[in-house]
XYZ file of C-alpha atoms in Angstrom:
390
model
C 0.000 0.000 0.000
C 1.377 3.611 -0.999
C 1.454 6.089 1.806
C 2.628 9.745 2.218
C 6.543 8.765 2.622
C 6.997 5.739 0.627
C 10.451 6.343 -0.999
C 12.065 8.656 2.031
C 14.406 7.388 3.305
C 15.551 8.462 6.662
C 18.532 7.736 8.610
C 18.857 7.826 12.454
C 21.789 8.541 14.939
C 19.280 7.766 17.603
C 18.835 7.055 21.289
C 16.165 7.501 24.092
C 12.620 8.871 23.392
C 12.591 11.850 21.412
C 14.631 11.227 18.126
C 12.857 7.332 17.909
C 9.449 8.972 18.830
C 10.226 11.342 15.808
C 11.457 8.629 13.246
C 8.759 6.360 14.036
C 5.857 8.612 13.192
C 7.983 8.654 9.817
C 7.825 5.331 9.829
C 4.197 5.415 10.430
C 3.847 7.067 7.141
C 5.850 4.650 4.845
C 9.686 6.341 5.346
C 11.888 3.684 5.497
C 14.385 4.471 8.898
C 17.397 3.229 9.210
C 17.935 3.362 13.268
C 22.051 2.998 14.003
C 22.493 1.711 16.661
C 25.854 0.395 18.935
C 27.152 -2.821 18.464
C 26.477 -5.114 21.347
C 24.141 -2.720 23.199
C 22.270 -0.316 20.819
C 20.266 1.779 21.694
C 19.862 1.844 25.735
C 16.371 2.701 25.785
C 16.164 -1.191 25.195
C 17.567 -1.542 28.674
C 15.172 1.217 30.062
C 12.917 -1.699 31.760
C 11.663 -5.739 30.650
C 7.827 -5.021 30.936
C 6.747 -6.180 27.682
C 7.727 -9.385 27.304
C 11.278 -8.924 28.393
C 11.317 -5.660 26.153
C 11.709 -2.150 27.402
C 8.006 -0.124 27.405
C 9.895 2.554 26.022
C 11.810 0.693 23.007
C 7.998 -0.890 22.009
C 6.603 2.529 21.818
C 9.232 4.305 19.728
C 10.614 2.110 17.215
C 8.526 -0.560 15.150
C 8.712 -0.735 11.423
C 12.039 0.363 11.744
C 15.494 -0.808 10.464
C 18.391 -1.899 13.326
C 21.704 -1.388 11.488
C 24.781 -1.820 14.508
C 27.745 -0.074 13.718
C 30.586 2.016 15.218
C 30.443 5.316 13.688
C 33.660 6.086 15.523
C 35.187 3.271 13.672
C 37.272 3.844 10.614
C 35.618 1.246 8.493
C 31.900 3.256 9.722
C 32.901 6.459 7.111
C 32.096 5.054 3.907
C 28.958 2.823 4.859
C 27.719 6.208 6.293
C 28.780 8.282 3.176
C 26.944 5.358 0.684
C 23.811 5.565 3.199
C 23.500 9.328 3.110
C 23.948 9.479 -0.635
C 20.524 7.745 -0.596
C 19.127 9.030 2.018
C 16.173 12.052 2.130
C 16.709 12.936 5.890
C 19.203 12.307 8.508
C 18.159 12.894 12.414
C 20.271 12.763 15.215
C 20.159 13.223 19.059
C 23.193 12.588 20.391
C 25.419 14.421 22.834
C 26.273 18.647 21.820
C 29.042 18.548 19.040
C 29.125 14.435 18.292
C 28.025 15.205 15.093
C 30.952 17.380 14.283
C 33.704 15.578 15.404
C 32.384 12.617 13.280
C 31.913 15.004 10.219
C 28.314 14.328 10.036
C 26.700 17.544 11.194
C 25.348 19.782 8.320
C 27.925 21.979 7.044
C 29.751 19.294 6.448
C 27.185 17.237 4.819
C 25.503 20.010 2.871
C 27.699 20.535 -0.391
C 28.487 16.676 -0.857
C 24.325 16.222 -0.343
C 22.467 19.440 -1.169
C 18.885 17.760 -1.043
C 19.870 16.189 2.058
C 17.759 17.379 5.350
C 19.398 17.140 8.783
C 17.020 17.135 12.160
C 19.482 17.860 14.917
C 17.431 17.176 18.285
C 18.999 18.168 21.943
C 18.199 19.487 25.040
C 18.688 23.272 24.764
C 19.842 23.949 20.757
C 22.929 23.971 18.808
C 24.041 27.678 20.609
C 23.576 29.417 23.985
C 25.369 29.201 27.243
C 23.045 25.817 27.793
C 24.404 24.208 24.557
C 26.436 21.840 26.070
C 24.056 21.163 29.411
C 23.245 17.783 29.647
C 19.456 17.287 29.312
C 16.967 14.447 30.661
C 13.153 14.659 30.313
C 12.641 15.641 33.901
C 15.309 18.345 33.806
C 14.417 20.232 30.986
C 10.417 19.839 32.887
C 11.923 21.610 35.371
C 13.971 24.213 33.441
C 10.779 25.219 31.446
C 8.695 25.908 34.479
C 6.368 23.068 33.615
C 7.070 21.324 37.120
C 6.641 24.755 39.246
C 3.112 24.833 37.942
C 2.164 20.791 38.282
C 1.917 19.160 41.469
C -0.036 20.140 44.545
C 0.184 23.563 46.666
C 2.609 21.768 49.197
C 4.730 19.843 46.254
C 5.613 19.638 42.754
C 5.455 17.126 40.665
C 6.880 15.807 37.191
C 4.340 14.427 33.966
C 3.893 11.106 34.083
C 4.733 10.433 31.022
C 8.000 11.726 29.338
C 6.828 15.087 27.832
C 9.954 17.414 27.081
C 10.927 13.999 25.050
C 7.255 13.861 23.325
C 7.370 17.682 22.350
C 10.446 17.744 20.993
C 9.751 14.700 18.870
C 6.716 16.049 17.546
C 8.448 19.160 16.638
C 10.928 17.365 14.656
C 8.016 15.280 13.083
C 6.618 18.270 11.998
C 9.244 20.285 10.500
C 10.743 17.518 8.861
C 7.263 17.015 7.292
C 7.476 20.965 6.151
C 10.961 21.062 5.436
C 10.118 17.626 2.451
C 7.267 20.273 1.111
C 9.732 22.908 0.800
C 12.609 20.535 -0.864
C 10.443 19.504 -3.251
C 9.793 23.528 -4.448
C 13.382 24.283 -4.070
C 15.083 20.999 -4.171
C 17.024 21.660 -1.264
C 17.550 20.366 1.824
C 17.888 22.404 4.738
C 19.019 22.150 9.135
C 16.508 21.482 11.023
C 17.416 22.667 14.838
C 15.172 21.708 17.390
C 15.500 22.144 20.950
C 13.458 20.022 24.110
C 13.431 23.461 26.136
C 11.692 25.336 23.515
C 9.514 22.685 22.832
C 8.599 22.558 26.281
C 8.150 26.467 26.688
C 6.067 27.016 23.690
C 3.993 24.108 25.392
C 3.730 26.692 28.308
C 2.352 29.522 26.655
C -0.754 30.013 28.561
C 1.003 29.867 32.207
C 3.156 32.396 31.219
C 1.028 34.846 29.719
C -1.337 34.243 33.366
C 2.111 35.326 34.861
C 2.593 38.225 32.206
C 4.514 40.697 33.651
C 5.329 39.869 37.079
C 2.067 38.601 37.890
C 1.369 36.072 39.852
C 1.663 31.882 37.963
C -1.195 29.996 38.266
C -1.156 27.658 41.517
C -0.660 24.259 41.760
C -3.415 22.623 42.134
C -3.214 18.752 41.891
C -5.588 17.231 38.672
C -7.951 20.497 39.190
C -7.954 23.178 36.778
C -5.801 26.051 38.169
C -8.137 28.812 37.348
C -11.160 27.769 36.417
C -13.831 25.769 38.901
C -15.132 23.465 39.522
C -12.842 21.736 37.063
C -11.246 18.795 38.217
C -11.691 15.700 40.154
C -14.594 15.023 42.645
C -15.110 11.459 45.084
C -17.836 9.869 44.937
C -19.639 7.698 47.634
C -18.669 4.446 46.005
C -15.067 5.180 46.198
C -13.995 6.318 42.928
C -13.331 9.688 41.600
C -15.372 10.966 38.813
C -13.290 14.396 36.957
C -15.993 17.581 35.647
C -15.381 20.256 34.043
C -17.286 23.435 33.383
C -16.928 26.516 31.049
C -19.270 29.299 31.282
C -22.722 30.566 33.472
C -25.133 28.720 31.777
C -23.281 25.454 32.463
C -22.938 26.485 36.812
C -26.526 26.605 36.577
C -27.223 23.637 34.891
C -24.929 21.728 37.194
C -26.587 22.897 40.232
C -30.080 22.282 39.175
C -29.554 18.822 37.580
C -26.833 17.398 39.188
C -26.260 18.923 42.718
C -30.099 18.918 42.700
C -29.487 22.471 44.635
C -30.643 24.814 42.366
C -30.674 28.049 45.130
C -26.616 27.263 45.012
C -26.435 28.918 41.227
C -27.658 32.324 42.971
C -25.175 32.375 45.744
C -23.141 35.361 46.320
C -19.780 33.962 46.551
C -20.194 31.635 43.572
C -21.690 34.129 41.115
C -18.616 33.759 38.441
C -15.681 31.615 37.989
C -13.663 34.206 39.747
C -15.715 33.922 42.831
C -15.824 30.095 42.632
C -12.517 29.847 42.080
C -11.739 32.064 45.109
C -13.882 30.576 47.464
C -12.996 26.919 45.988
C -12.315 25.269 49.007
C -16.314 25.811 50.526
C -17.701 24.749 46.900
C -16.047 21.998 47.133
C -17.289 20.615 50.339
C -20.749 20.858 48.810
C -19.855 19.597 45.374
C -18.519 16.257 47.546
C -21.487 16.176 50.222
C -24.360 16.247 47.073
C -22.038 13.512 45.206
C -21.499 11.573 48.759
C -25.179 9.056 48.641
C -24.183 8.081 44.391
C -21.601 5.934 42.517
C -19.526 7.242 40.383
C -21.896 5.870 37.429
C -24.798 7.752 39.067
C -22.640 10.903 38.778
C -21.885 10.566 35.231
C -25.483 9.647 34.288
C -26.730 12.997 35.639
C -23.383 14.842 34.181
C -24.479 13.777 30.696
C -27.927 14.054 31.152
C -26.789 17.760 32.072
C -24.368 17.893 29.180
C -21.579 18.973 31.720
C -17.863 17.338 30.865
C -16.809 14.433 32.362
C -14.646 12.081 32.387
C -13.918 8.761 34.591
C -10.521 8.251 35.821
C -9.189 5.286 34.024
C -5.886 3.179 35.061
C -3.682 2.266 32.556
C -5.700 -1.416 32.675
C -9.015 0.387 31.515
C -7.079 2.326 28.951
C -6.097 -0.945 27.361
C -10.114 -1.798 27.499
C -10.897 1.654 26.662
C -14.587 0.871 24.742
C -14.000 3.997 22.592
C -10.905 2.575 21.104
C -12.373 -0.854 20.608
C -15.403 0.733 19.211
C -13.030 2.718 16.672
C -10.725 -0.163 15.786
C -7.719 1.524 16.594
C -5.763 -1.756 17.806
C -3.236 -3.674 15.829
C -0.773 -6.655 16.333
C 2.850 -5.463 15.431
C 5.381 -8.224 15.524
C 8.259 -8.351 18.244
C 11.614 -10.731 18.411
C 9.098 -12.281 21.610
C 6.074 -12.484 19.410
C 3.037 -10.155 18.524
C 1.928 -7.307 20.551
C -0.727 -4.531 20.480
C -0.220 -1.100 18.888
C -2.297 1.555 18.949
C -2.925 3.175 15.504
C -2.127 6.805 15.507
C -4.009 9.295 15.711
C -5.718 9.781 12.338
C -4.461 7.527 10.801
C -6.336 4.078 9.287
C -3.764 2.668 7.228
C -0.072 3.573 9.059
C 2.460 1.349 8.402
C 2.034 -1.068 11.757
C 5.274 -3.451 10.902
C 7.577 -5.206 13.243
C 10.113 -4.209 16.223
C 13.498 -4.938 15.413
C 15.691 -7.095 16.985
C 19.185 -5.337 17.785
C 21.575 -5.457 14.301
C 18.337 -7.655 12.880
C 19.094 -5.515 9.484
C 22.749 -5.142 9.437
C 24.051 -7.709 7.053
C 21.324 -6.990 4.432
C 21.822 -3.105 4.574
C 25.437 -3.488 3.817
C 25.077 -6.140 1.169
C 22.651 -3.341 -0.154
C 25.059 -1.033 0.127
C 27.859 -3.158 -1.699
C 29.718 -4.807 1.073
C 30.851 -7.822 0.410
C 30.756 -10.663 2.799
C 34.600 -10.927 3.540
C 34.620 -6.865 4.776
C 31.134 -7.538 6.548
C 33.282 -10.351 8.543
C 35.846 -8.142 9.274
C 34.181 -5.394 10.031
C 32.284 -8.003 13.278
C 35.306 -9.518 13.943
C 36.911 -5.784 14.312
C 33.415 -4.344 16.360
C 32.681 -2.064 13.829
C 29.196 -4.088 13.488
């Protein structure tokens, strides 16, 4: 089946979460990748945990229908496989440490006249320039450095995302441009540098807490899963235990919510809850009604009378029920993508009915049959695993 990127071909200097998260959604669309990885250990997201199946969670998630190529790009014998895979290749990405792609000779300017149509998607922490250039840079630090975690947590601590965003946004940033940057190749039929940074990523992600703190104000509070600013907005107990999260937007919804589902319809026309500013101010009372009206119903009675008021809601799902979500199911957005340990699920991405869902790849898996490719012959291909190179 022909999709959006069959014929680019990318290769990737790649490691972690935010380069592989890139290249796969490449992937996704037909690109063939090319993932180099270290001999003998690769990539060491592999080694990141064993949950799936003896496989890392992260590895899974970032890198099916890819390509593992090993190889030494330190090694002598690694300059001319990479020079005969560039000169076929439509984009090269890379992520690894400030100014490794220089001392190999593999950073643009010294690609650029030997490949003009080649595209190059350098991916770090803070950018190729600045006082931070050469900062190391993990998920969690560049959360902190962008002021995401001073907003997130609860009043007496902060917290991280549970999942590994300054990684995601960067990815998808790098997704994107390379996207634009294959548009505007084929109207000039150049390539171009693509430069993308996790802290700017992260800060553009934190455009509306810093225009609430616009000069010198005061940032929004934390506030635990509740909306900062607006209320109610957030999560509520319910008598059976569980936690049901609402959400509501505007006057007309307050009084619906009163009347239908707090079944206290004199609490719409009370003084200190007359606007989201007074709510939100005087939070801490709401809430204690909010919990008392929800304290005699389950969490499905809730929810009933939330939709029957056409007020937001949401349960608040482990990552068991996401796996069960009925939504998904109902949508068909599962798939089986092979592994080395056999077939696992995949969730299609988002908007997407036909990605390219193939398998995992085993560590080197590809190695021999790219260089053959390439025009290695089998004696150098020895010698090149008997030397490490491979």
């Amino acid at each position: 089946m022909s999709r959006p990127l069959f014929g680019i071909t990318v290769v990737s200097l790649e490691q972690a979460i935010a380069a592989p998260f890139c290249t796969r959604q490449l992937a996704d669309l037909g690109a063939r990748v090319i993932k180099i990885e270290r001999p003998g250990a690769g990539d060491f997201a592999r080694a990141y945990d064993s949950r799936v199946r003896g496989m890392s969670s992260h590895f899974v998630w970032t890198n099916r229908a890819k390509e593992s190529l090993t190889l030494d790009v330190k090694h002598d014998s690694a300059a001319p496989v990479m020079e005969a895979l560039l000169a076929r290749a439509d984009v090269l990405v890379q992520n690894l440490a400030p100014g490794a792609t220089a001392r190999l000779g593999l950073d643009y300017a010294s690609l650029r006249e030997r490949f003009p149509r080649l595209i190059v998607c350098d991916i770090s922490g803070y950018g190729s320039d600045g006082p931070y250039r050469d900062k190391k840079a993990y998920d969690l630090l560049v959360q902190s450095e962008s002021g995401f975690v001073s907003v997130t947590g609860t009043a007496d601590e902060m917290a991280k995302a549970g999942a590994s965003v300054a990684d995601i946004a960067a990815g998808m940033y790098a997704y994107s441009n390379i996207l634009a940057a294959l548009i505007e190749r084929g109207q000039t039929g150049r390539g171009k540098q693509i430069d993308i940074s996790m802290l700017e990523a992260m800060v553009e992600w934190m455009g509306f807490p810093m225009y609430y703190a616009f000069d010198g104000a005061a940032p929004p509070p934390r506030a635990g899963a509740a909306h900062a600013t607006i209320y109610p907005y957030g999560p509520f107990p319910t008598g059976d235990g569980k936690t049901v999260m609402l959400g509501l937007q505007n006057e007309r919804e307050w009084a619906v919510f009163c009347d239908t589902v707090l079944a206290q319809p004199e609490l719409a026309r009370h003084p200190d809850y007359a606007s989201n500013s007074l709510r939100n101010a005087n939070r801490a009372a709401l809430r204690e009604h909010i919990i008392a009206a929800f304290a005699g119903l389950t969490a499905e009675q809730v929810i009933a009378r939330l939709d029957a008021a056409r007020i937001a809601n949401a349960r608040v799902n482990t990552m068991a029920d996401v796996w069960t979500h009925p939504q998904l199911a109902a949508r068909q957005r599962w798939r089986q993508v092979d592994t080395p340990v056999g077939a696992v699920p995949a969730l299609l991405p988002p908007g997407a009915a036909d990605a390219r869902m193939d398998a995992i790849p085993a560590l080197g898996q590809h190695t021999d049959a790219i260089l053959r490719e390439l025009g290695v012959d089998a004696s150098t291909i020895a010698s090149m695993r008997d030397a490490g190179a491979i």
